[in-house]
Short mmCIF file of N, CA, C and O and ligand atoms in Angstrom, two decimals:
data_model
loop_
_atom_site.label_atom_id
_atom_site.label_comp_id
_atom_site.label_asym_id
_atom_site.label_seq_id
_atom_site.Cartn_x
_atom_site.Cartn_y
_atom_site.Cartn_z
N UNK A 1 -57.87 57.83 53.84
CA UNK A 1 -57.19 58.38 52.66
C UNK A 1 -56.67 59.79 53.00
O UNK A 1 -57.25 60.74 53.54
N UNK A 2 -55.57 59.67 52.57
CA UNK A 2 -55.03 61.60 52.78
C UNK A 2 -55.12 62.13 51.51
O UNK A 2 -54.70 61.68 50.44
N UNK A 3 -55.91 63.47 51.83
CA UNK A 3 -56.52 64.04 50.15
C UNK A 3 -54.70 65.28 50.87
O UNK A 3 -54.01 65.31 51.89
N UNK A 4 -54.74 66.11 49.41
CA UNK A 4 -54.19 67.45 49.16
C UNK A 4 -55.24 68.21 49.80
O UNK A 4 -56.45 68.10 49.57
N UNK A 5 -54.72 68.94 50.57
CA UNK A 5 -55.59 70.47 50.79
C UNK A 5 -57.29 70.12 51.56
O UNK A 5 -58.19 70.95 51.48
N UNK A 6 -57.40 69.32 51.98
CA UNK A 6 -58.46 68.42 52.94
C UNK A 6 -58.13 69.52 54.32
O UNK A 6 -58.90 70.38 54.74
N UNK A 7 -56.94 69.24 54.77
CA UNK A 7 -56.84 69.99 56.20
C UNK A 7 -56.68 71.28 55.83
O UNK A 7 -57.26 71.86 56.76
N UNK A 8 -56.28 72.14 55.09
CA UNK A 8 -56.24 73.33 54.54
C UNK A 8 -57.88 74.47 54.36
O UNK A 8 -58.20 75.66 54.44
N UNK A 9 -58.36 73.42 54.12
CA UNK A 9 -59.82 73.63 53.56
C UNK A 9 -60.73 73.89 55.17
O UNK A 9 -61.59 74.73 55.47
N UNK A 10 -60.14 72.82 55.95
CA UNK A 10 -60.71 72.82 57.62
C UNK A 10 -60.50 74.25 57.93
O UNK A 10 -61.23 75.23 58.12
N UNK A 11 -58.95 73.97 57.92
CA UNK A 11 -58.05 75.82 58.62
C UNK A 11 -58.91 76.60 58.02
O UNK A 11 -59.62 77.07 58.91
N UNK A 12 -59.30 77.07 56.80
CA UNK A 12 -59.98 78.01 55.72
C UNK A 12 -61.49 78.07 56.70
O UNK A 12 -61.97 79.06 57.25
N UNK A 13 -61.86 77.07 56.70
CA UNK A 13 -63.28 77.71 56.81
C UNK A 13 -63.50 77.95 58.67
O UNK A 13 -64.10 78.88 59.21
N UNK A 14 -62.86 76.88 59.27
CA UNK A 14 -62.39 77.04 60.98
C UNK A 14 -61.91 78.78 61.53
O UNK A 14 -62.31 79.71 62.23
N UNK A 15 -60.69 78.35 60.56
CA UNK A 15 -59.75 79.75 61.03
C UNK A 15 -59.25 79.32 62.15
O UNK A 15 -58.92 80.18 62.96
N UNK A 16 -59.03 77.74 62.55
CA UNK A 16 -58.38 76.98 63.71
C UNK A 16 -56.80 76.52 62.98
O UNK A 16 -56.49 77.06 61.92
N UNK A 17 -56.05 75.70 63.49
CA UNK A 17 -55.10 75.66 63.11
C UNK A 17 -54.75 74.06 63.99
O UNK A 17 -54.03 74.15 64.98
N UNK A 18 -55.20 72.87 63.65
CA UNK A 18 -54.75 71.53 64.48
C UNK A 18 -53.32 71.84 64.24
O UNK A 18 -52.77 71.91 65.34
N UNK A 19 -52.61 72.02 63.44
CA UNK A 19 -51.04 71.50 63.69
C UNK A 19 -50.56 72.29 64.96
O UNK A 19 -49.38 72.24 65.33
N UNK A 20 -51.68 73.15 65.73
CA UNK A 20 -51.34 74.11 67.47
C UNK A 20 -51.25 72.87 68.25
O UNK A 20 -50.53 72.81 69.25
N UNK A 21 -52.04 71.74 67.77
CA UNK A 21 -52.53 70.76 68.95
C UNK A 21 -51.17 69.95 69.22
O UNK A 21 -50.26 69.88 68.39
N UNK A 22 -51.16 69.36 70.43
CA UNK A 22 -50.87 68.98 71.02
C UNK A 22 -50.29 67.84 71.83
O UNK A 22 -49.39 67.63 72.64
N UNK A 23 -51.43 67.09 71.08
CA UNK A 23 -52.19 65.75 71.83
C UNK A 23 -52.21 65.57 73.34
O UNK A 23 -52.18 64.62 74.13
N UNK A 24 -52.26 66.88 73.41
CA UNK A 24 -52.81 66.53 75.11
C UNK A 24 -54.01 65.83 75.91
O UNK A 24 -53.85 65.12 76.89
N UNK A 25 -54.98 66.08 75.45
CA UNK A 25 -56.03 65.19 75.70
C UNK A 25 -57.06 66.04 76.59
O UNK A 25 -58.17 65.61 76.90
N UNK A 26 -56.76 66.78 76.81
CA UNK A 26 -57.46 67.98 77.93
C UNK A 26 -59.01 67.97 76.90
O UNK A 26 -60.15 67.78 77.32
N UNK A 27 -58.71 68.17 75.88
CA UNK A 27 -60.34 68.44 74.77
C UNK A 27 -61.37 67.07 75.36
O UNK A 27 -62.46 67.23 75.91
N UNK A 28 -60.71 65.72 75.10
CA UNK A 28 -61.24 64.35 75.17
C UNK A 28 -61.63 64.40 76.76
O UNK A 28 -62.72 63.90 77.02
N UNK A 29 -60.90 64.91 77.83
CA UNK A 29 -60.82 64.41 79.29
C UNK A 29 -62.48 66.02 79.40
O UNK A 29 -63.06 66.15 80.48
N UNK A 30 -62.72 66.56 78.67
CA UNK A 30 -63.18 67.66 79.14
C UNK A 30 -64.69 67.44 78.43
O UNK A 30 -65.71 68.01 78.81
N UNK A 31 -64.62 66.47 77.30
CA UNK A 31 -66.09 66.91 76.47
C UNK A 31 -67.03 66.12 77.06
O UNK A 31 -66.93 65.01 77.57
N UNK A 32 -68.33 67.16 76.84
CA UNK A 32 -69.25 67.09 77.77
C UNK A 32 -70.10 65.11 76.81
O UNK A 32 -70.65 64.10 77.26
N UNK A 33 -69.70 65.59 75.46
CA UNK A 33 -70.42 64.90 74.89
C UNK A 33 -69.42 62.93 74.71
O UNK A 33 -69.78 62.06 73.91
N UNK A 34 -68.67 62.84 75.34
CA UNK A 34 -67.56 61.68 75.19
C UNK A 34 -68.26 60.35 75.08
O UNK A 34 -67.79 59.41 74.44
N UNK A 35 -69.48 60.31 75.77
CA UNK A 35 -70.02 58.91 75.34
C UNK A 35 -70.39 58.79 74.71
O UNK A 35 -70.54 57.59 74.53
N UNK A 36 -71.18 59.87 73.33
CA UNK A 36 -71.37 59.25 72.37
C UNK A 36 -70.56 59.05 71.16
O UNK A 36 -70.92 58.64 70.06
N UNK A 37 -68.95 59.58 71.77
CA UNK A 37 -67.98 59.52 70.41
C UNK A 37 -67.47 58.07 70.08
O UNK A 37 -67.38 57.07 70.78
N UNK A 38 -67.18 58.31 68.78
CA UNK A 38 -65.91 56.95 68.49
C UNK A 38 -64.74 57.78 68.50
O UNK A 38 -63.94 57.59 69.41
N UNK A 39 -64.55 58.47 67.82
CA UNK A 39 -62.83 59.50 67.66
C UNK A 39 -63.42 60.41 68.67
O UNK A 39 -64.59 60.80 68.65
N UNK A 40 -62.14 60.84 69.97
CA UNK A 40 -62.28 61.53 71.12
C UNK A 40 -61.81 63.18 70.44
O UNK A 40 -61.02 63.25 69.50
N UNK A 41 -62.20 63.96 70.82
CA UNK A 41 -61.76 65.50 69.71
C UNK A 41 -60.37 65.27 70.04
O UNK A 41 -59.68 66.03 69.37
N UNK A 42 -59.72 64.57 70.74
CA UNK A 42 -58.43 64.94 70.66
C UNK A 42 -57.64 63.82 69.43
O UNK A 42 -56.51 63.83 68.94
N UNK A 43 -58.78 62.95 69.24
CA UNK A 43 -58.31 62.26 67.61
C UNK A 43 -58.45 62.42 66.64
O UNK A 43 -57.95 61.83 65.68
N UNK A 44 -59.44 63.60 66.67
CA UNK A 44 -60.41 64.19 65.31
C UNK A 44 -58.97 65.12 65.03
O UNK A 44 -58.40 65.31 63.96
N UNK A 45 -58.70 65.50 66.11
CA UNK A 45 -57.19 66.76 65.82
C UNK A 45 -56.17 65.77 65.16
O UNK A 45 -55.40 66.11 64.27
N UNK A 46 -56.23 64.88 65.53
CA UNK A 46 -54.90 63.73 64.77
C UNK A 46 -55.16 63.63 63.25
O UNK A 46 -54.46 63.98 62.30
N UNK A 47 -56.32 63.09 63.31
CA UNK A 47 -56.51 63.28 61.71
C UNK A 47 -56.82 64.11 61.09
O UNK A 47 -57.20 63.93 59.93
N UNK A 48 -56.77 65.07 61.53
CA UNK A 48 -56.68 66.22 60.35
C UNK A 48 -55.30 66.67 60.74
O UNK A 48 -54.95 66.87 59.58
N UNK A 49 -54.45 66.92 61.31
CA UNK A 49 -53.26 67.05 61.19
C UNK A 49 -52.63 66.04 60.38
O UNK A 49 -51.63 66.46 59.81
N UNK A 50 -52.92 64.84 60.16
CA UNK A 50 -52.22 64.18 59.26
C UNK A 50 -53.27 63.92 57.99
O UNK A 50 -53.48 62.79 57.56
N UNK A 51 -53.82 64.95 57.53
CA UNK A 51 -54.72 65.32 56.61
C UNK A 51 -55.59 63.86 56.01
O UNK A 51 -55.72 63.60 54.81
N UNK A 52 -56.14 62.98 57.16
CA UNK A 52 -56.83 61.87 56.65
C UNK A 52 -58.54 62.40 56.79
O UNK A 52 -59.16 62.53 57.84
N UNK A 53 -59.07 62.66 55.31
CA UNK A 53 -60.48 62.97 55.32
C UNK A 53 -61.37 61.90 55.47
O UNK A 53 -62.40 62.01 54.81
N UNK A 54 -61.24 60.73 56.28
CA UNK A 54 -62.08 60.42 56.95
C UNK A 54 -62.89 60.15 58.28
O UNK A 54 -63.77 59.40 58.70
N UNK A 55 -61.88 61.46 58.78
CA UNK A 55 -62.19 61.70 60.05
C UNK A 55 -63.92 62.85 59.65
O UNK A 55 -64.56 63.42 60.54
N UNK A 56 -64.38 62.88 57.65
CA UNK A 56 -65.20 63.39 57.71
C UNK A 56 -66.61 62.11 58.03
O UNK A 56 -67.77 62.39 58.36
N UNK A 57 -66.04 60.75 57.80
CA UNK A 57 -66.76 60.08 58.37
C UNK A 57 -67.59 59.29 59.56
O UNK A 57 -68.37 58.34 59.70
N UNK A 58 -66.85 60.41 60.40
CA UNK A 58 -66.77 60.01 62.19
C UNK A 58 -68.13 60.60 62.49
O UNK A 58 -68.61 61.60 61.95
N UNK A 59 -68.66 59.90 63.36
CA UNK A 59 -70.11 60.34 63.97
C UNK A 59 -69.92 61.43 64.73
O UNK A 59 -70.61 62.46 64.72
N UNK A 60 -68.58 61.10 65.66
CA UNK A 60 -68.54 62.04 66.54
C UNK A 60 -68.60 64.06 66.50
O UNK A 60 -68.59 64.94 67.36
N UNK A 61 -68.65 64.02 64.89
CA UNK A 61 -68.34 65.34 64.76
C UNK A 61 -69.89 65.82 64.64
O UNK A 61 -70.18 67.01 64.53
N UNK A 62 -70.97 64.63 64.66
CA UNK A 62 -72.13 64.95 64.58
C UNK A 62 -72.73 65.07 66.18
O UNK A 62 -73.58 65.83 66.64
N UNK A 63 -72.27 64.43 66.55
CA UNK A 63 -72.15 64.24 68.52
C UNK A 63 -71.97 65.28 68.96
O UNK A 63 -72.69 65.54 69.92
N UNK A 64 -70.97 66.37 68.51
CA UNK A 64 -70.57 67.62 69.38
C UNK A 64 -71.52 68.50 69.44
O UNK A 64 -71.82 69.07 68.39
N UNK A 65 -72.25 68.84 70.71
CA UNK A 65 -72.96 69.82 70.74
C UNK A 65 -72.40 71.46 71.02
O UNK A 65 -73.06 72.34 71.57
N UNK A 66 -70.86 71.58 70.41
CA UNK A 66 -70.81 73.21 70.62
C UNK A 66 -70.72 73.42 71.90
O UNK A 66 -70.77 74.62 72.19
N UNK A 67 -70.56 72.47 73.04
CA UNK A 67 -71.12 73.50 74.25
C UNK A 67 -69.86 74.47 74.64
O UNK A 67 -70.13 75.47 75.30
N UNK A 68 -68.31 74.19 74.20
CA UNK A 68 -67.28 74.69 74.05
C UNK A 68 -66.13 75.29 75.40
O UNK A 68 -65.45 76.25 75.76
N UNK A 69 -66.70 73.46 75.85
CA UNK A 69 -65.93 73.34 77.19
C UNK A 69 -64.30 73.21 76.49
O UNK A 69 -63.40 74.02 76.71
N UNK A 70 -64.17 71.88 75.51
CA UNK A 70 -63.13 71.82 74.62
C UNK A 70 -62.35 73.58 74.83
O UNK A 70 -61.54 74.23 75.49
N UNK A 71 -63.46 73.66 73.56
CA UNK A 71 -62.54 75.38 73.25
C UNK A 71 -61.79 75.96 74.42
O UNK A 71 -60.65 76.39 74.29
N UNK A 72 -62.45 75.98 75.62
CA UNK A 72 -62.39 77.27 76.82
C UNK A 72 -61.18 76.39 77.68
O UNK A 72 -60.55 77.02 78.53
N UNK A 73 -60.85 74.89 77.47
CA UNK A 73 -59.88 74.51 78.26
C UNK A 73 -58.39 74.05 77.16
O UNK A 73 -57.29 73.84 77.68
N UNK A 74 -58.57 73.96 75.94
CA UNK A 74 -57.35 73.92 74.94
C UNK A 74 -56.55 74.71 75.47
O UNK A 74 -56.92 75.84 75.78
N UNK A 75 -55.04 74.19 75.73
CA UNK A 75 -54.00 74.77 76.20
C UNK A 75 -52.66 75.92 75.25
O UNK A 75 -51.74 76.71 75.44
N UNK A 76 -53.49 75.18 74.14
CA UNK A 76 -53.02 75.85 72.56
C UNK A 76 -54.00 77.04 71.84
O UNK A 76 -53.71 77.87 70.99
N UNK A 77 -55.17 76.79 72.49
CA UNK A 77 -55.84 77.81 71.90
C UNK A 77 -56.75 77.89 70.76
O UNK A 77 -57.05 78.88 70.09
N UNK A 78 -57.13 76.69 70.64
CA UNK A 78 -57.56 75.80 69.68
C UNK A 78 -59.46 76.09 70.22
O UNK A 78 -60.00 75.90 71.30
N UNK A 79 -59.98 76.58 68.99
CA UNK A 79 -61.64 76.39 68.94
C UNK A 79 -62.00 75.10 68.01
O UNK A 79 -62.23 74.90 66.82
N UNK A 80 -61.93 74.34 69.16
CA UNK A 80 -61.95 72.70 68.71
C UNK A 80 -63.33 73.03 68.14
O UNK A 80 -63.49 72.82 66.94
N UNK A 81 -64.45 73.57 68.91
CA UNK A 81 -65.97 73.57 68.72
C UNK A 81 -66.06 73.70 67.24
O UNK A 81 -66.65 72.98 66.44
N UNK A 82 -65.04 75.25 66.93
CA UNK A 82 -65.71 75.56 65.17
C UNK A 82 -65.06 74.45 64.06
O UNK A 82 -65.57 74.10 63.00
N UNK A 83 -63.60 73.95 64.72
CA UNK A 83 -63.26 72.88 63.86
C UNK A 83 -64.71 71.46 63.50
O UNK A 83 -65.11 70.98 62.44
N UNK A 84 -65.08 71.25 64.83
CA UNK A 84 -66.04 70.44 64.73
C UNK A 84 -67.28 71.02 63.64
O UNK A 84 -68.21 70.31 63.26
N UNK A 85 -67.15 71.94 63.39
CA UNK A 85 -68.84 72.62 62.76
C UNK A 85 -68.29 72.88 61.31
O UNK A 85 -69.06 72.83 60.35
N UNK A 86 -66.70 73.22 61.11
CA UNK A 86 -66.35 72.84 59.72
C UNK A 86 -66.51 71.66 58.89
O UNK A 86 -66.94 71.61 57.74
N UNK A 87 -66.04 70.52 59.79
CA UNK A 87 -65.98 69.51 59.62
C UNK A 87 -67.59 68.89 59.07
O UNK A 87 -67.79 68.11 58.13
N UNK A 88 -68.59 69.49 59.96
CA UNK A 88 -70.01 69.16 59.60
C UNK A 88 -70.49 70.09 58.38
O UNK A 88 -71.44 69.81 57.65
N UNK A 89 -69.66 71.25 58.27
CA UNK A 89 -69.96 72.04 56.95
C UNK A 89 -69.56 71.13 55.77
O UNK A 89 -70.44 70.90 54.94
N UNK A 90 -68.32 70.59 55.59
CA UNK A 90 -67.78 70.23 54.47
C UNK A 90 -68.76 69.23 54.25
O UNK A 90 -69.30 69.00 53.17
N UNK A 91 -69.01 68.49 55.58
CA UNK A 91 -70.06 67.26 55.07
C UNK A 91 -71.13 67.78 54.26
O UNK A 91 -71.27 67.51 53.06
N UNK A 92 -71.87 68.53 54.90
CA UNK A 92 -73.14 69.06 54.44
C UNK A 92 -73.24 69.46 52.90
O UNK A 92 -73.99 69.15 51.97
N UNK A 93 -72.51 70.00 53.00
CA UNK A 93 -71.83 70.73 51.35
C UNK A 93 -71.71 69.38 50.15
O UNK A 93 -72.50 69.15 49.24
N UNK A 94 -70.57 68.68 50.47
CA UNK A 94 -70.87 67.21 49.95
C UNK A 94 -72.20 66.58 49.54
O UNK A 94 -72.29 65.79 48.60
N UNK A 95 -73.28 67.01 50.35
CA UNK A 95 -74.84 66.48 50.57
C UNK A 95 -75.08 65.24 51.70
O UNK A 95 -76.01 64.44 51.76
N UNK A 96 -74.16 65.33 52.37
CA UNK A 96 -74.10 64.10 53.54
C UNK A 96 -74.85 64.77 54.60
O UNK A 96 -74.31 65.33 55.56
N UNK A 97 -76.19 64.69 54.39
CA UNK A 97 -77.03 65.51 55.35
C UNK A 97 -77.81 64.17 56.17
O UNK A 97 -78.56 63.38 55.59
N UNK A 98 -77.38 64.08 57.94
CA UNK A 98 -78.01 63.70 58.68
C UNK A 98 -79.42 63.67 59.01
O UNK A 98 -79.82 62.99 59.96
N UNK A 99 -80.07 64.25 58.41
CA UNK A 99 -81.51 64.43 58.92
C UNK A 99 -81.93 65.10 57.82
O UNK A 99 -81.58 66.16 57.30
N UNK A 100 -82.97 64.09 57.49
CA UNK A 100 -84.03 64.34 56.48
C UNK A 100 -85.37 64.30 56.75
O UNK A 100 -85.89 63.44 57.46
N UNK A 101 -86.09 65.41 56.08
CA UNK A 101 -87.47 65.67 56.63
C UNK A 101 -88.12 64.05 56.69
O UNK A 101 -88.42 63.29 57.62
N UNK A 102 -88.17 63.94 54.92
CA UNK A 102 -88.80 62.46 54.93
C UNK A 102 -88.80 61.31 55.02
O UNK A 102 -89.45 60.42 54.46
N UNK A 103 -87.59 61.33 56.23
CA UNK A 103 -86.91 60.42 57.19
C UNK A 103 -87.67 60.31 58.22
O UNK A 103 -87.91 59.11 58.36
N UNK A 104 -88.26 61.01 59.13
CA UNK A 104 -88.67 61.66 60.49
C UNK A 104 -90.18 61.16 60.15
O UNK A 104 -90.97 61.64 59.34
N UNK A 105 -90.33 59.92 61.09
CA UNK A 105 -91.61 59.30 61.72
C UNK A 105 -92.62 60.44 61.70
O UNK A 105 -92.28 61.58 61.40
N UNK A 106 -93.87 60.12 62.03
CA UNK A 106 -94.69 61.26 61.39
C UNK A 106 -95.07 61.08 63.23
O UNK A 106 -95.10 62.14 63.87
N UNK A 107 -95.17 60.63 63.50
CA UNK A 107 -95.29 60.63 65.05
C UNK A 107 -94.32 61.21 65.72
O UNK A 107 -94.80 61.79 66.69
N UNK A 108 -93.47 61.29 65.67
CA UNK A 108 -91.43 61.77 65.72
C UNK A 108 -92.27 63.41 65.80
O UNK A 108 -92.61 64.17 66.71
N UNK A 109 -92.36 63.44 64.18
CA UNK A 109 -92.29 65.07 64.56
C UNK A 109 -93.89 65.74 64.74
O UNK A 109 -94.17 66.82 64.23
N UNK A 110 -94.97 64.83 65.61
CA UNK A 110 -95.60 66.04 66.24
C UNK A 110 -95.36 66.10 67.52
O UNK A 110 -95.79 67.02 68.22
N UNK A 111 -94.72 65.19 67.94
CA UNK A 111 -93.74 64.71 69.56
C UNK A 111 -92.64 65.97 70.06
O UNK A 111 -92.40 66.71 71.02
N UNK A 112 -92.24 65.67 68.90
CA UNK A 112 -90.42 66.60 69.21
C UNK A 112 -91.30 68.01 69.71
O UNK A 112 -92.51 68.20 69.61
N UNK A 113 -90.13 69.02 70.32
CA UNK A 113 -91.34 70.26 70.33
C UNK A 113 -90.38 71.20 68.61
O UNK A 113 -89.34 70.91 68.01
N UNK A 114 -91.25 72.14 68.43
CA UNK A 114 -90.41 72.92 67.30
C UNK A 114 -88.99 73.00 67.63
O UNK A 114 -88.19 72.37 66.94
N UNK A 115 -88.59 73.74 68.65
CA UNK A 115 -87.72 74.70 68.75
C UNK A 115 -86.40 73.02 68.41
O UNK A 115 -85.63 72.86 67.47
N UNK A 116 -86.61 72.31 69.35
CA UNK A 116 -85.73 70.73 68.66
C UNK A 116 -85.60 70.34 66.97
O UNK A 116 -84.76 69.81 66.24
N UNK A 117 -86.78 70.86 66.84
CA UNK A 117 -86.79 69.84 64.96
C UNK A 117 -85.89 71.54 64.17
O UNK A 117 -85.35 71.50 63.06
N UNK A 118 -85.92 72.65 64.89
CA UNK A 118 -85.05 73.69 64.11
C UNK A 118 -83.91 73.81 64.43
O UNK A 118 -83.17 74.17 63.51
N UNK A 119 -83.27 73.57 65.81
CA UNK A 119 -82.13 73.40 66.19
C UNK A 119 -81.37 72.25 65.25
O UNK A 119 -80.24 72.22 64.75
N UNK A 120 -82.23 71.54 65.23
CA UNK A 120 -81.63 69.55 64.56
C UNK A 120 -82.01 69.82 63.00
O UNK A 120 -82.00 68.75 62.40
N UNK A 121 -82.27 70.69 62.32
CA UNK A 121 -82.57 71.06 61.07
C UNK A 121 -81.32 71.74 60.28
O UNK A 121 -80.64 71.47 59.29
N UNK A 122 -81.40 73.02 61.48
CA UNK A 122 -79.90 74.22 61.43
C UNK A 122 -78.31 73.34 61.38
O UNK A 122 -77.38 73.82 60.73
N UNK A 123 -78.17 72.29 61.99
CA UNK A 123 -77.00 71.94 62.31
C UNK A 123 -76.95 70.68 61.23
O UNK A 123 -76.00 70.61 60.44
N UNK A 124 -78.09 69.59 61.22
CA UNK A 124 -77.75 68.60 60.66
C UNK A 124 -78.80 68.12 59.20
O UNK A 124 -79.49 67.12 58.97
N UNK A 125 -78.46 69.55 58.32
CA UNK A 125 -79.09 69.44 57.22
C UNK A 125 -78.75 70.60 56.19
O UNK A 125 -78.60 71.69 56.73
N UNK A 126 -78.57 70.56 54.45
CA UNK A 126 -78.02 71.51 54.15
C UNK A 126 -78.76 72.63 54.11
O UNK A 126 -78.25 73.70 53.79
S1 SF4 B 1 -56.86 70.34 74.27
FE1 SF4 B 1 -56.00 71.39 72.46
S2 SF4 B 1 -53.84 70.80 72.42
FE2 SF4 B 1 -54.86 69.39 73.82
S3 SF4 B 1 -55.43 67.61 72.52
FE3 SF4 B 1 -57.17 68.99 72.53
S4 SF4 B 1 -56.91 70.30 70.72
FE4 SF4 B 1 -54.93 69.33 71.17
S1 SF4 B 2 -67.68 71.49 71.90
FE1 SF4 B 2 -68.05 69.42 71.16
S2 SF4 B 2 -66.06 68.41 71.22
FE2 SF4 B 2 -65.93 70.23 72.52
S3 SF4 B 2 -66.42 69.52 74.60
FE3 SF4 B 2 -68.32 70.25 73.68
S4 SF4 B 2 -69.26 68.42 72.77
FE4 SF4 B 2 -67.08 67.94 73.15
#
């Protein structure tokens, strides 16, 4: 679905700008994280340039770990990384929160070590 002001709202909170992109593919040929995507970042840029908000339904924007190889090789100049972390903001905001305490096996979390269950808390929960 293409909402009004969906990609506007990205730019706003990003301060990125997809209509820079490209479609070069340099983001997709470069991310560290590519096997676990379905949309490659260089498709996540497609749909939000053609303002379809269900690129807020893509896993892959939950996949990106930031490491911001993307960012450092965009030929446009594009911080694909913070687009990706908007994209997980708007979710979050919505209440589409990935990880829930009383989700998490009780075995899960005396396993995990802390510093994992706060990293995976910070990013994928409101
Ligand atoms: S590297 Fe930059 S210009 Fe190329 S596809 Fe990715 S976002 Fe677009
Ligand atoms: S920041 Fe995210 S999208 Fe960019 S290369 Fe790293 S994992 Fe891939």
């Amino acid at each position: 679905m293409v909402k009004d002001g969906f990609t506007s709202k990205i730019k706003e909170i990003s301060e990125q700008n997809p209509n820079l992109c490209m479609q070069c593919g340099t983001c997709s040929a470069s991310c560290t994280g590519i096997g676990a995507m379905e949309e490659l970042p260089r498709q996540v840029m497609r749909l939000l340039q053609l303002g379809k908000d269900r690129v807020l339904e893509s896993p892959s924007i939950w996949m990106c770990t930031t490491c911001l190889t993307c960012t450092a090789r965009c030929p446009r100049g594009i911080d694909i990384a913070r687009v990706m972390e908007a994209l997980r903001v708007v979710n979050l905001r919505q209440g589409n929160e990935v990880l829930v305490l009383e989700d998490i096996p009780l075995e899960l979390l005396t396993e995990v070590p802390q510093m994992a269950l706060t990293s995976g808390f910070r990013k994928l929960s409101a």
